[in-house]
């Protein structure tokens, strides 16, 4: 599970990249068929989860969601990504073993996402004016 809150966590693309990097650093491939979607579905194989597994994941996601909605500062969660194991397999030592994933990227802030300069404004205004002139010329010649 992962989250990306504006002004708190890293941008979503950095979080996804950190997860990909984490997977690259694990010697053993994850237990998901190659070339499958997020649901882990292969050509003819479908993975079925027990109600207890679904409940465990739902509990973790609910707790993270409540922390997000309450905007706790500091958050109860130190990392933006947690990989949850429901059984002893792959990178998990036991059932309910949780692996946090660190994201080493600049944090997103509201000011950092808006970078403008007079040159950019002038360039965009020129493009808009050019397009408007084309539309006016086309409507006058129709």
Tab-separated table of C-alpha atoms in Angstrom:
chain	number	residue	atom	x	y	z
A	1	UNK	CA	0.000	0.000	0.000
A	2	UNK	CA	1.209	3.508	-0.699
A	3	UNK	CA	0.109	7.106	-0.507
A	4	UNK	CA	1.195	10.416	-1.940
A	5	UNK	CA	-0.216	13.446	-0.140
A	6	UNK	CA	0.597	16.884	-1.504
A	7	UNK	CA	3.086	18.696	0.751
A	8	UNK	CA	3.728	15.545	2.825
A	9	UNK	CA	4.974	12.692	0.660
A	10	UNK	CA	6.888	12.454	-2.551
A	11	UNK	CA	5.168	12.754	-5.950
A	12	UNK	CA	3.403	9.576	-7.077
A	13	UNK	CA	5.919	8.936	-9.876
A	14	UNK	CA	8.788	9.015	-7.342
A	15	UNK	CA	6.909	6.597	-5.106
A	16	UNK	CA	6.338	4.214	-8.021
A	17	UNK	CA	10.011	4.489	-9.002
A	18	UNK	CA	11.092	3.720	-5.416
A	19	UNK	CA	8.910	0.610	-5.450
A	20	UNK	CA	10.387	-0.476	-8.794
A	21	UNK	CA	13.899	0.147	-7.428
A	22	UNK	CA	13.079	-1.869	-4.316
A	23	UNK	CA	11.904	-4.802	-6.440
A	24	UNK	CA	15.079	-4.561	-8.550
A	25	UNK	CA	17.159	-4.898	-5.371
A	26	UNK	CA	15.445	-8.113	-4.273
A	27	UNK	CA	17.292	-11.223	-5.450
A	28	UNK	CA	14.168	-13.361	-5.767
A	29	UNK	CA	11.386	-12.433	-8.197
A	30	UNK	CA	8.021	-11.584	-6.625
A	31	UNK	CA	5.438	-14.372	-6.710
A	32	UNK	CA	3.492	-12.856	-9.600
A	33	UNK	CA	3.508	-14.352	-13.101
A	34	UNK	CA	5.594	-12.395	-15.607
A	35	UNK	CA	3.689	-9.981	-17.835
A	36	UNK	CA	0.624	-9.912	-15.663
A	37	UNK	CA	-1.451	-6.991	-14.524
A	38	UNK	CA	-1.791	-5.498	-11.081
A	39	UNK	CA	-4.304	-8.179	-10.185
A	40	UNK	CA	-1.692	-10.943	-10.616
A	41	UNK	CA	-3.846	-12.706	-13.166
A	42	UNK	CA	-2.015	-14.879	-15.697
A	43	UNK	CA	-3.390	-16.359	-18.889
A	44	UNK	CA	-5.689	-18.930	-17.244
A	45	UNK	CA	-4.711	-18.661	-13.568
A	46	UNK	CA	-6.629	-16.547	-11.103
A	47	UNK	CA	-5.406	-16.022	-7.559
A	48	UNK	CA	-8.047	-16.305	-4.879
A	49	UNK	CA	-7.673	-14.536	-1.532
A	50	UNK	CA	-9.189	-15.832	1.678
A	51	UNK	CA	-11.533	-13.544	3.572
A	52	UNK	CA	-8.938	-13.340	6.340
A	53	UNK	CA	-6.295	-12.028	3.913
A	54	UNK	CA	-8.705	-9.470	2.471
A	55	UNK	CA	-9.617	-8.376	6.018
A	56	UNK	CA	-5.947	-7.976	6.989
A	57	UNK	CA	-5.204	-5.784	3.964
A	58	UNK	CA	-8.434	-3.819	4.490
A	59	UNK	CA	-7.446	-3.152	8.109
A	60	UNK	CA	-4.033	-1.794	7.090
A	61	UNK	CA	-5.507	0.375	4.345
A	62	UNK	CA	-8.243	1.646	6.671
A	63	UNK	CA	-5.685	2.689	9.288
A	64	UNK	CA	-3.576	4.475	6.658
A	65	UNK	CA	-6.690	6.163	5.248
A	66	UNK	CA	-7.791	7.394	8.670
A	67	UNK	CA	-4.306	8.778	9.318
A	68	UNK	CA	-4.492	10.522	5.933
A	69	UNK	CA	-7.941	11.991	6.576
A	70	UNK	CA	-6.997	13.204	10.066
A	71	UNK	CA	-3.857	14.820	8.598
A	72	UNK	CA	-1.863	13.675	11.617
A	73	UNK	CA	1.374	15.583	12.008
A	74	UNK	CA	3.518	13.696	12.559
A	75	UNK	CA	1.886	10.826	10.748
A	76	UNK	CA	1.695	7.411	12.359
A	77	UNK	CA	3.350	6.137	9.167
A	78	UNK	CA	7.003	6.957	8.607
A	79	UNK	CA	7.136	5.671	5.031
A	80	UNK	CA	4.932	6.312	1.985
A	81	UNK	CA	5.071	2.624	0.896
A	82	UNK	CA	4.467	-0.579	2.836
A	83	UNK	CA	4.604	-4.059	1.307
A	84	UNK	CA	2.517	-6.467	3.388
A	85	UNK	CA	3.169	-10.215	3.489
A	86	UNK	CA	0.376	-12.536	4.510
A	87	UNK	CA	2.534	-15.664	4.668
A	88	UNK	CA	6.182	-16.700	4.964
A	89	UNK	CA	7.319	-16.364	1.347
A	90	UNK	CA	9.477	-14.237	-0.924
A	91	UNK	CA	10.827	-11.294	1.197
A	92	UNK	CA	8.608	-12.004	4.202
A	93	UNK	CA	9.932	-13.836	7.264
A	94	UNK	CA	6.470	-14.614	8.624
A	95	UNK	CA	2.785	-13.918	8.203
A	96	UNK	CA	1.915	-10.242	8.677
A	97	UNK	CA	5.530	-9.202	8.047
A	98	UNK	CA	5.521	-5.633	6.728
A	99	UNK	CA	8.358	-4.189	4.643
A	100	UNK	CA	8.469	-0.379	4.552
A	101	UNK	CA	10.034	1.166	1.456
A	102	UNK	CA	12.061	4.361	1.705
A	103	UNK	CA	11.727	6.943	-1.060
A	104	UNK	CA	14.903	8.885	-1.755
A	105	UNK	CA	13.567	11.762	-3.817
A	106	UNK	CA	12.818	15.420	-3.153
A	107	UNK	CA	9.532	15.939	-1.349
A	108	UNK	CA	6.774	17.709	-3.182
A	109	UNK	CA	5.651	21.122	-1.994
A	110	UNK	CA	2.970	23.377	-3.389
A	111	UNK	CA	5.511	26.055	-4.379
A	112	UNK	CA	7.851	23.552	-6.002
A	113	UNK	CA	5.179	22.369	-8.425
A	114	UNK	CA	4.488	25.901	-9.728
A	115	UNK	CA	7.506	27.364	-11.455
A	116	UNK	CA	6.767	30.284	-13.741
A	117	UNK	CA	8.830	32.901	-15.426
A	118	UNK	CA	7.925	35.942	-17.542
A	119	UNK	CA	9.455	34.208	-20.568
A	120	UNK	CA	7.168	31.190	-20.121
A	121	UNK	CA	4.109	33.424	-19.760
A	122	UNK	CA	5.051	35.377	-22.878
A	123	UNK	CA	5.644	32.183	-24.862
A	124	UNK	CA	2.276	30.695	-23.871
A	125	UNK	CA	0.460	33.995	-24.586
A	126	UNK	CA	2.069	34.030	-28.035
A	127	UNK	CA	0.872	30.481	-28.752
A	128	UNK	CA	-2.661	31.297	-27.606
A	129	UNK	CA	-2.746	34.496	-29.695
A	130	UNK	CA	-1.458	32.627	-32.743
A	131	UNK	CA	-4.126	29.928	-32.361
A	132	UNK	CA	-6.899	32.512	-31.853
A	133	UNK	CA	-5.767	34.371	-34.988
A	134	UNK	CA	-5.919	31.099	-36.961
A	135	UNK	CA	-9.444	30.386	-35.694
A	136	UNK	CA	-10.612	33.917	-36.555
A	137	UNK	CA	-9.065	33.673	-40.056
A	138	UNK	CA	-10.734	30.292	-40.663
A	139	UNK	CA	-14.152	31.482	-39.485
A	140	UNK	CA	-13.900	34.612	-41.644
A	141	UNK	CA	-12.952	32.596	-44.732
A	142	UNK	CA	-15.633	29.949	-44.263
